[in-house]
CSV table of C-alpha atoms in Angstrom, one decimal:
chain,number,residue,atom,x,y,z
H,17,MET,CA,0.0,0.0,0.0
H,18,LEU,CA,1.5,3.4,-1.0
H,19,LEU,CA,-0.7,5.6,1.3
H,20,GLU,CA,-2.7,4.5,4.3
H,21,VAL,CA,-4.6,7.2,6.3
H,22,SER,CA,-6.2,5.8,9.4
H,23,GLU,CA,-8.8,7.6,11.5
H,24,LEU,CA,-7.4,11.0,10.6
H,25,SER,CA,-8.8,14.0,12.6
H,26,VAL,CA,-7.7,17.6,12.2
H,27,SER,CA,-8.4,20.5,14.5
H,28,TYR,CA,-8.0,24.3,14.2
H,29,GLY,CA,-7.6,25.6,17.7
H,30,GLU,CA,-10.1,23.7,19.8
H,31,ARG,CA,-12.5,23.1,16.8
H,32,GLU,CA,-12.3,19.7,15.1
H,33,ILE,CA,-12.7,20.2,11.4
H,34,VAL,CA,-12.0,16.7,10.0
H,35,ARG,CA,-13.1,13.5,11.8
H,36,ASN,CA,-12.0,9.9,11.4
H,37,VAL,CA,-11.0,9.9,7.7
H,38,ASN,CA,-9.7,6.7,6.3
H,39,ILE,CA,-7.9,6.4,2.9
H,40,SER,CA,-6.0,3.6,1.2
H,41,LEU,CA,-4.2,4.2,-2.1
H,42,ASP,CA,-2.0,1.9,-4.2
H,43,GLU,CA,0.6,2.9,-6.8
H,44,GLY,CA,-1.0,4.4,-9.9
H,45,GLU,CA,-4.5,4.7,-8.4
H,46,VAL,CA,-6.5,7.9,-8.6
H,47,LEU,CA,-8.7,8.9,-5.7
H,48,ALA,CA,-11.1,11.8,-5.9
H,49,ILE,CA,-12.4,13.6,-2.8
H,50,VAL,CA,-15.6,15.6,-3.5
H,51,GLY,CA,-17.8,17.8,-1.4
H,52,GLU,CA,-18.9,21.4,-1.1
H,53,SER,CA,-16.7,24.2,0.2
H,54,GLY,CA,-15.9,23.7,3.9
H,55,SER,CA,-16.4,20.0,3.8
H,56,GLY,CA,-12.8,19.4,4.9
H,57,LYS,CA,-11.4,17.9,1.7
H,58,THR,CA,-8.5,20.3,1.2
H,59,THR,CA,-7.6,20.0,4.9
H,60,VAL,CA,-7.2,16.2,4.4
H,61,ILE,CA,-4.6,16.6,1.6
H,62,ARG,CA,-2.8,19.4,3.4
H,63,ALA,CA,-2.5,17.1,6.4
H,64,VAL,CA,-1.0,14.4,4.1
H,65,LEU,CA,1.6,17.0,2.8
H,66,GLY,CA,2.3,18.3,6.2
H,67,CYS,CA,1.4,21.8,5.3
H,68,LEU,CA,-1.6,22.7,7.5
H,69,PRO,CA,-1.9,26.4,8.3
H,70,HIS,CA,-0.2,27.5,11.5
H,71,GLU,CA,-3.3,27.0,13.7
H,72,GLY,CA,-4.1,23.6,12.2
H,73,ARG,CA,-2.9,20.3,13.7
H,74,VAL,CA,-3.5,16.6,13.3
H,75,SER,CA,-5.4,15.7,16.5
H,76,GLY,CA,-5.8,12.0,15.8
H,77,GLY,CA,-5.0,9.1,13.6
H,78,LYS,CA,-2.0,8.1,11.5
H,79,ILE,CA,-0.7,8.8,7.9
H,80,PHE,CA,1.5,6.1,6.5
H,81,PHE,CA,3.4,6.7,3.2
H,82,GLU,CA,5.7,3.9,2.0
H,83,ASP,CA,5.2,2.2,5.4
H,84,LYS,CA,6.4,5.3,7.3
H,85,ASN,CA,4.3,7.4,9.6
H,86,LEU,CA,4.5,10.9,8.1
H,87,LEU,CA,3.4,12.4,11.4
H,88,GLU,CA,6.8,11.4,12.9
H,89,ASN,CA,8.8,13.2,10.1
H,90,THR,CA,11.4,15.7,11.1
H,91,PRO,CA,11.6,19.0,9.1
H,92,ALA,CA,14.6,17.7,7.2
H,93,GLU,CA,12.7,14.5,6.3
H,94,TRP,CA,9.7,16.6,5.0
H,95,SER,CA,12.2,18.8,3.0
H,96,ARG,CA,13.5,15.7,1.2
H,97,LEU,CA,10.1,14.2,0.7
H,98,CYS,CA,8.0,17.2,-0.5
H,99,GLY,CA,8.6,18.2,-4.1
H,100,THR,CA,10.1,14.8,-5.1
H,101,LYS,CA,8.1,11.8,-3.8
H,102,ILE,CA,5.0,13.8,-2.8
H,103,THR,CA,4.0,16.9,-4.8
H,104,MET,CA,1.1,19.2,-5.1
H,105,VAL,CA,-0.8,21.1,-7.8
H,106,PHE,CA,-2.7,24.1,-6.4
H,107,GLN,CA,-5.9,25.6,-7.5
H,108,ASP,CA,-4.1,28.5,-9.1
H,109,SER,CA,-0.4,27.8,-9.8
H,110,GLY,CA,0.1,31.4,-10.6
H,111,SER,CA,-0.4,32.2,-6.9
H,112,ILE,CA,2.6,30.1,-5.9
H,113,LEU,CA,4.9,31.4,-8.6
H,114,ASP,CA,7.2,34.3,-7.9
H,115,PRO,CA,5.7,37.2,-9.9
H,116,ILE,CA,9.0,38.9,-10.4
H,117,ALA,CA,11.0,35.9,-11.5
H,118,ARG,CA,11.0,34.3,-14.9
H,119,ILE,CA,9.4,30.9,-15.3
H,120,GLY,CA,12.6,29.3,-16.4
H,121,ASP,CA,14.6,30.7,-13.4
H,122,GLN,CA,12.0,29.3,-11.0
H,123,PHE,CA,11.8,25.9,-12.7
H,124,VAL,CA,15.6,25.5,-12.9
H,125,GLU,CA,16.1,26.5,-9.3
H,126,TYR,CA,13.5,23.9,-8.2
H,127,ILE,CA,15.2,21.2,-10.3
H,128,ARG,CA,18.7,22.0,-9.0
H,129,GLU,CA,17.4,22.2,-5.4
H,130,HIS,CA,16.4,18.5,-5.5
H,131,SER,CA,19.0,17.1,-8.0
H,132,ALA,CA,22.7,17.2,-9.0
H,133,LEU,CA,21.9,18.5,-12.6
H,134,THR,CA,24.0,21.4,-13.9
H,135,LYS,CA,22.2,24.6,-14.9
H,136,LYS,CA,22.4,23.7,-18.6
H,137,GLU,CA,21.0,20.2,-18.0
H,138,ALA,CA,18.2,21.6,-15.8
H,139,VAL,CA,17.2,24.1,-18.5
H,140,LYS,CA,16.9,21.4,-21.1
H,141,ALA,CA,15.0,19.1,-18.7
H,142,ALA,CA,12.6,21.9,-17.8
H,143,GLU,CA,11.9,22.6,-21.4
H,144,ASP,CA,11.3,18.9,-22.1
H,145,MET,CA,8.8,18.7,-19.3
H,146,LEU,CA,6.9,21.8,-20.5
H,147,ARG,CA,6.6,20.1,-23.9
H,148,LYS,CA,5.0,17.1,-22.3
H,149,MET,CA,2.3,19.5,-21.1
H,150,HIS,CA,1.8,20.5,-24.7
H,151,LEU,CA,3.0,24.0,-24.1
H,152,PRO,CA,4.1,25.8,-27.4
H,153,ASN,CA,7.4,27.6,-27.8
H,154,THR,CA,8.9,26.5,-24.5
H,155,GLU,CA,11.9,28.8,-24.9
H,156,ASN,CA,9.7,31.8,-24.8
H,157,ILE,CA,7.7,30.4,-21.8
H,158,MET,CA,11.0,29.9,-19.9
H,159,LYS,CA,11.8,33.6,-20.5
H,160,SER,CA,8.3,34.8,-19.5
H,161,TYR,CA,7.0,36.1,-16.2
H,162,PRO,CA,3.9,34.4,-14.7
H,163,PHE,CA,1.7,37.4,-15.5
H,164,GLU,CA,2.6,37.1,-19.2
H,165,LEU,CA,1.0,33.6,-19.4
H,166,SER,CA,-2.7,32.7,-19.5
H,167,GLY,CA,-4.3,30.9,-16.6
H,168,GLY,CA,-4.2,27.6,-18.5
H,169,MET,CA,-0.5,28.0,-19.3
H,170,ARG,CA,0.4,28.8,-15.7
H,171,GLN,CA,-1.6,25.8,-14.5
H,172,ARG,CA,0.3,23.6,-17.1
H,173,VAL,CA,3.6,25.0,-15.7
H,174,GLY,CA,2.5,24.1,-12.2
H,175,VAL,CA,1.7,20.5,-13.3
H,176,ALA,CA,5.0,20.2,-15.1
H,177,MET,CA,6.9,21.3,-12.0
H,178,ALA,CA,4.9,18.9,-9.8
H,179,MET,CA,5.5,16.0,-12.1
H,180,PHE,CA,9.1,16.6,-12.9
H,181,PHE,CA,10.6,14.2,-10.4
H,182,LYS,CA,8.1,11.4,-11.2
H,183,PRO,CA,6.5,11.6,-7.7
H,184,ARG,CA,4.9,8.5,-6.1
H,185,LEU,CA,2.0,10.7,-5.0
H,186,LEU,CA,0.4,13.8,-6.6
H,187,LEU,CA,-2.0,15.9,-4.5
H,188,ALA,CA,-4.2,18.1,-6.7
H,189,ASP,CA,-6.3,20.8,-5.0
H,190,GLU,CA,-9.1,21.9,-7.3
H,191,PRO,CA,-6.5,22.0,-10.1
H,192,THR,CA,-8.9,23.1,-12.9
H,193,SER,CA,-11.6,25.1,-11.1
H,194,ALA,CA,-10.1,28.5,-12.1
H,195,LEU,CA,-10.1,27.5,-15.8
H,196,ASP,CA,-12.7,27.6,-18.6
H,197,VAL,CA,-14.4,24.3,-19.4
H,198,THR,CA,-12.3,23.6,-22.6
H,199,THR,CA,-9.0,24.3,-20.9
H,200,GLN,CA,-10.1,22.2,-17.9
H,201,ALA,CA,-10.6,19.2,-20.1
H,202,GLN,CA,-7.2,19.7,-21.8
H,203,VAL,CA,-5.2,20.1,-18.5
H,204,VAL,CA,-6.9,17.1,-16.9
H,205,LYS,CA,-6.1,14.9,-19.9
H,206,GLU,CA,-2.5,16.0,-20.0
H,207,MET,CA,-2.0,15.5,-16.3
H,208,MET,CA,-3.6,12.0,-16.5
H,209,GLU,CA,-1.3,11.1,-19.4
H,210,ILE,CA,1.9,11.9,-17.5
H,211,CYS,CA,0.7,10.2,-14.3
H,212,GLN,CA,-0.2,7.0,-16.2
H,213,GLN,CA,3.2,7.0,-17.8
H,214,ASP,CA,5.0,7.3,-14.4
H,215,GLN,CA,2.5,5.2,-12.4
H,216,THR,CA,1.9,8.2,-10.1
H,217,ALA,CA,-1.0,7.9,-7.6
H,218,ILE,CA,-3.2,10.9,-7.4
H,219,ILE,CA,-5.6,12.4,-4.8
H,220,ILE,CA,-7.6,15.1,-6.5
H,221,VAL,CA,-9.9,17.4,-4.5
H,222,THR,CA,-12.8,18.8,-6.4
H,223,HIS,CA,-16.4,20.1,-6.0
H,224,ASN,CA,-17.0,18.8,-9.5
H,225,ILE,CA,-18.3,15.3,-9.4
H,226,GLY,CA,-18.1,15.1,-13.2
H,227,VAL,CA,-14.3,15.7,-13.1
H,228,ALA,CA,-14.1,13.1,-10.3
H,229,ALA,CA,-16.1,10.5,-12.4
H,230,TYR,CA,-13.8,11.0,-15.4
H,231,MET,CA,-10.5,10.9,-13.5
H,232,SER,CA,-10.8,8.6,-10.5
H,233,ASP,CA,-10.8,4.9,-9.7
H,234,LYS,CA,-11.9,5.6,-6.1
H,235,LEU,CA,-14.3,8.2,-4.7
H,236,ILE,CA,-14.7,9.7,-1.3
H,237,VAL,CA,-17.6,12.0,-0.6
H,238,MET,CA,-17.2,14.4,2.4
H,239,GLN,CA,-19.7,16.6,4.2
H,240,ASN,CA,-19.0,18.6,7.4
H,241,GLY,CA,-15.6,17.1,7.9
H,242,GLU,CA,-16.7,13.5,7.7
H,243,ILE,CA,-16.8,10.8,5.0
H,244,VAL,CA,-20.4,10.1,4.1
H,245,GLU,CA,-19.6,7.6,1.2
H,246,SER,CA,-16.6,5.9,-0.2
H,247,GLY,CA,-15.8,3.2,-2.7
H,248,ARG,CA,-15.2,2.5,-6.4
H,249,THR,CA,-16.1,5.5,-8.4
H,250,ASP,CA,-18.2,3.7,-11.0
H,251,GLU,CA,-20.2,2.0,-8.3
H,252,ILE,CA,-21.0,5.2,-6.4
H,253,ILE,CA,-21.9,7.0,-9.6
H,254,ALA,CA,-24.3,4.2,-10.6
H,255,ARG,CA,-25.7,3.5,-7.2
H,256,PRO,CA,-25.1,6.3,-4.6
H,257,GLN,CA,-26.1,5.3,-1.1
H,258,SER,CA,-25.9,8.6,0.6
H,259,ALA,CA,-28.6,11.3,0.1
H,260,TYR,CA,-25.8,13.9,0.0
H,261,THR,CA,-24.1,12.1,-2.9
H,262,ARG,CA,-27.4,12.0,-4.7
H,263,GLU,CA,-27.7,15.7,-4.3
H,264,LEU,CA,-24.2,16.3,-5.7
H,265,LEU,CA,-25.1,14.1,-8.7
H,266,ASP,CA,-28.4,15.9,-9.2
H,267,ALA,CA,-26.5,19.2,-9.4
H,268,VAL,CA,-24.5,18.0,-12.4
H,269,PRO,CA,-25.9,19.7,-15.6
H,270,GLN,CA,-27.7,17.5,-18.0
H,271,VAL,CA,-26.9,17.4,-21.7
H,272,GLY,CA,-29.7,16.2,-24.0
H,273,GLY,CA,-31.5,14.7,-20.9
H,274,LYS,CA,-28.4,12.7,-19.9
H,275,ARG,CA,-26.5,13.3,-16.7
H,276,TYR,CA,-23.0,14.3,-17.8
H,277,VAL,CA,-20.7,12.5,-15.4
H,278,SER,CA,-18.8,10.0,-17.5
């Protein structure tokens, strides 16, 4: 088992936000966590990555990755793990890029921080990775500042950086919600292609159960900090057991009278 989360609870101050969450994920599997805003889904993946906000803390449970309890990691161990074996794609990659540094400088710095590549080797490797995300004219993109790129291009850069070291686990927090529908589909497809090539496991957080149905093998539905339903995605979509899951499915737009979730 690549990732095993057991009875995870997370608190902010004295208030428990997430209660008794269980997750199991094998190599190459895709898990989607769906639910409305405030359901606790982003808190779960931030706990896995060890990046809860200052007031947040894991108040119960265990998180095992490659048979090691991440909650026992030292800062040095987290530094070696994050960005290489476990990486994250944020809702808006532009928000985590330095606005006054060129894309190429940031990408190369990231590569060299976690590898022994020379600057020349890192530049070539970064350009190759951007091409995998179907970005045109990668030399120009490397010379560009984040504000000079469209939202879709910035998100592709974020995915390229997250996937560079072929991580064992990719955490994706609403990775397409800031994009238009056409760009959403393209970015999801490109991300899935790379992950399948590298056998990377994914946990994607989304409010869009249609995206979850397309991407995932497993599905977790969260409400008010708790799991209300979990299982194989196709089974939950076909036969939802929870009233809340049925509400989420009913909210998906219909195309020609057919619910568009697959």
